[in-house]
Amino acid sequence: MNPEESTTTPLLQNPDTNGHVSSNLPSEEMEKVLENKRAVPIRWWTKLVIWESKTLWQLSWASIIVQVFNYMLSFATLTFVGHLNALELAGASVTNVGIQGLAYGIMLGMASAVQTVCGQAYGAKQYGALGIICQRAIILHLGAAILLTFFYWFSGPILVAIGQTEAIAEQGQIYAHGLIFQIYAFALSCPMQRFLQAQNIVNPLAYMAVGVFVVHVVLTWLVVDVLQYGLIGAALTLSFSWWLLVILNGLYILFSPSCKETWTGFSWKAFKGIWPYFKLTLASAVMLCLEIWYNQGLVLISGLLPNPTISLDSLSVCMNYLTWDICFMLGISTAASIRVGNELGAGNPKVARFSVYVVTGTSTVISIVFTAIVLIFRVQLSKLFSSDAAVIEAATNLAPLLAISVLLNGIQPILSGVAIGSGWQAVVAYVNLACYYIIGLPIGCVLGFKTSLAEAGIWWGMILGVLLQTITLIILTARTNWNAEVEKAADRVQNSANENLDLIVSV
């Protein structure tokens, strides 16, 4: 026997009958292997990557489905609204970006704190803490929903203030009023989904997302096309579909045997230690909101250019494809967050680091394929969304910038997911603020309004901000002391389990 092989663990010396590392290889054994990586034969590294990839994709595929079909609820609604008239579509579209996007960004950002603490608690086998954390998150989300209700109710004047016409703002306000019920569905659904994902319960979430989408399409067709309840009917149907998703998530948590150890019923303990948990929630919300609003700001700012119609239409074509790509990558990002959080909580720093390498490599390869598709089929992709020659030409000219964004999107969201799993939200919030709003956005505005680049200039500024943020996250990840992260995770989980008011937040 080769001397190198003799020092490896029995699991690597005795693979399964097919000569592969078992996909059920315990993380503790993987940790032992990676601690003594010099003794591992080179040929085994491929097997280890396959092991991690299988684990990752078992989480990723369902997370991708959830992200895509949750987004498709709003997308399908706008499709039916487009059959009404151009004014109502414009009102619904600007509300979708400026109002609904704001609320969803806040809720999604706050929920990433659930991902962090629940993921690490599950890895540490502190199962009882997960239910308390989820309830604590729901309390804070409902508080945010109450505040956002005023934002929705007065959405008309807000839309006028950001440059929309009175007619568009009026239709936007009608649509926003119908979505007020949706805010409270967000407040419940976002924490519950993250609570389940942290336990690697992802397949049921995917089935629920697809099922609700199918029901939503049928109901929207009935309400808008058959009963002709118009814009308010479309908005109320969207709110109803989100509540249907909440009910299904809630029933699964309450009655599924998979949650019997993590959900032990409602408890007043959720109110204890809520302030320190709020600090992590706030950092999480700021971190993700700064990312989400940055892309939305590109569209809103482009509406202020000298020829806004062509600019907005061409950018909308490109942003549609970028949004689909973001949904796909966010699914992988969620899986990365779960993997890193679970392994840190379980005290496996080497496995956590190895998972980061594998998921980053996987997402980079996928983004290269998506980038090639954008460049090769740039004209055909433009024609799918518009028949206007000027819009097609403008969108085709923007395709190289879209390709760059897609390429960067293969790395940046994944590292953000790693940051969430590790609890670095506060640090990344500062990074996002500096890279996006202090550097990227001002440069984009200068290039867009002071040069002939127009919408391309604004996009170049956005790309610069994303590039700087990506480089910063790469440096932070490369310099991470994963052993120290395990200790922080242990403290965070212990304090959460004990409802300690001194919850440690990584900064």
Short mmCIF file of N, CA, C and O in Angstrom, two decimals, residues 49 53 57 325 328-329 332 357-373 406-411 414:
data_model
loop_
_atom_site.label_atom_id
_atom_site.label_comp_id
_atom_site.label_asym_id
_atom_site.label_seq_id
_atom_site.Cartn_x
_atom_site.Cartn_y
_atom_site.Cartn_z
N VAL A 49 -14.49 16.63 -3.85
CA VAL A 49 -15.25 17.69 -4.51
C VAL A 49 -16.63 17.18 -4.93
O VAL A 49 -17.64 17.87 -4.78
N SER A 53 -20.14 18.57 -3.75
CA SER A 53 -21.06 19.03 -4.80
C SER A 53 -22.42 18.36 -4.68
O SER A 53 -23.46 19.01 -4.85
N TRP A 57 -25.80 20.43 -4.12
CA TRP A 57 -26.90 20.44 -5.08
C TRP A 57 -28.18 19.85 -4.50
O TRP A 57 -29.28 20.16 -4.98
N ASP A 325 -31.14 35.48 -13.66
CA ASP A 325 -29.83 34.99 -13.25
C ASP A 325 -29.62 35.15 -11.75
O ASP A 325 -29.10 34.25 -11.08
N PHE A 328 -31.50 32.52 -9.84
CA PHE A 328 -30.79 31.24 -9.91
C PHE A 328 -29.61 31.23 -8.94
O PHE A 328 -29.44 30.29 -8.15
N MET A 329 -28.81 32.29 -8.98
CA MET A 329 -27.63 32.34 -8.13
C MET A 329 -27.99 32.51 -6.65
O MET A 329 -27.26 32.04 -5.77
N ILE A 332 -28.36 29.13 -5.17
CA ILE A 332 -27.06 28.55 -4.80
C ILE A 332 -26.50 29.26 -3.58
O ILE A 332 -25.90 28.63 -2.69
N TYR A 357 -14.98 26.93 -1.22
CA TYR A 357 -14.22 26.74 -2.45
C TYR A 357 -15.05 26.04 -3.53
O TYR A 357 -15.08 26.44 -4.69
N VAL A 358 -15.75 24.98 -3.12
CA VAL A 358 -16.51 24.20 -4.09
C VAL A 358 -17.68 25.00 -4.66
O VAL A 358 -17.90 25.03 -5.88
N VAL A 359 -18.42 25.68 -3.80
CA VAL A 359 -19.59 26.41 -4.29
C VAL A 359 -19.17 27.60 -5.15
O VAL A 359 -19.83 27.91 -6.15
N THR A 360 -18.07 28.25 -4.81
CA THR A 360 -17.60 29.37 -5.62
C THR A 360 -17.15 28.90 -6.99
O THR A 360 -17.46 29.52 -8.02
N GLY A 361 -16.43 27.78 -7.02
CA GLY A 361 -16.00 27.22 -8.30
C GLY A 361 -17.18 26.79 -9.16
O GLY A 361 -17.22 27.06 -10.37
N THR A 362 -18.17 26.16 -8.53
CA THR A 362 -19.36 25.71 -9.26
C THR A 362 -20.12 26.88 -9.85
O THR A 362 -20.50 26.87 -11.03
N SER A 363 -20.37 27.91 -9.05
CA SER A 363 -21.14 29.06 -9.52
C SER A 363 -20.39 29.83 -10.60
O SER A 363 -21.00 30.38 -11.52
N THR A 364 -19.05 29.86 -10.51
CA THR A 364 -18.26 30.55 -11.53
C THR A 364 -18.40 29.86 -12.88
O THR A 364 -18.57 30.51 -13.92
N VAL A 365 -18.33 28.54 -12.88
CA VAL A 365 -18.50 27.77 -14.14
C VAL A 365 -19.88 28.02 -14.73
O VAL A 365 -20.02 28.25 -15.94
N ILE A 366 -20.91 28.00 -13.88
CA ILE A 366 -22.28 28.23 -14.36
C ILE A 366 -22.41 29.63 -14.95
O ILE A 366 -23.02 29.82 -16.01
N SER A 367 -21.83 30.62 -14.28
CA SER A 367 -21.95 32.00 -14.77
C SER A 367 -21.21 32.20 -16.09
O SER A 367 -21.63 33.00 -16.93
N ILE A 368 -20.11 31.47 -16.29
CA ILE A 368 -19.40 31.55 -17.58
C ILE A 368 -20.30 31.03 -18.71
O ILE A 368 -20.36 31.63 -19.79
N VAL A 369 -21.04 29.95 -18.44
CA VAL A 369 -21.97 29.41 -19.44
C VAL A 369 -23.08 30.43 -19.72
O VAL A 369 -23.41 30.69 -20.89
N PHE A 370 -23.65 31.02 -18.67
CA PHE A 370 -24.71 32.02 -18.85
C PHE A 370 -24.18 33.24 -19.61
O PHE A 370 -24.89 33.81 -20.45
N THR A 371 -22.95 33.64 -19.32
CA THR A 371 -22.34 34.78 -20.01
C THR A 371 -22.21 34.50 -21.50
O THR A 371 -22.50 35.37 -22.34
N ALA A 372 -21.77 33.30 -21.83
CA ALA A 372 -21.63 32.92 -23.24
C ALA A 372 -22.98 32.95 -23.95
O ALA A 372 -23.08 33.41 -25.11
N ILE A 373 -24.03 32.49 -23.28
CA ILE A 373 -25.37 32.51 -23.88
C ILE A 373 -25.81 33.93 -24.18
O ILE A 373 -26.36 34.23 -25.26
N VAL A 406 -23.53 39.35 -15.43
CA VAL A 406 -23.84 37.93 -15.22
C VAL A 406 -22.61 37.19 -14.72
O VAL A 406 -22.69 36.34 -13.82
N LEU A 407 -21.44 37.51 -15.29
CA LEU A 407 -20.20 36.87 -14.86
C LEU A 407 -19.89 37.18 -13.40
O LEU A 407 -19.57 36.28 -12.61
N LEU A 408 -20.00 38.46 -13.03
CA LEU A 408 -19.76 38.85 -11.63
C LEU A 408 -20.80 38.22 -10.71
O LEU A 408 -20.51 37.91 -9.55
N ASN A 409 -22.00 38.04 -11.24
CA ASN A 409 -23.08 37.48 -10.43
C ASN A 409 -22.85 36.01 -10.08
O ASN A 409 -23.56 35.45 -9.25
N GLY A 410 -21.85 35.41 -10.72
CA GLY A 410 -21.51 34.04 -10.37
C GLY A 410 -20.65 33.94 -9.13
O GLY A 410 -20.45 32.84 -8.59
N ILE A 411 -20.14 35.07 -8.66
CA ILE A 411 -19.26 35.07 -7.49
C ILE A 411 -19.86 35.87 -6.33
O ILE A 411 -19.94 35.41 -5.20
N ILE A 414 -22.72 34.49 -4.10
CA ILE A 414 -22.27 33.30 -3.37
C ILE A 414 -21.47 33.71 -2.14
O ILE A 414 -21.67 33.19 -1.04
#
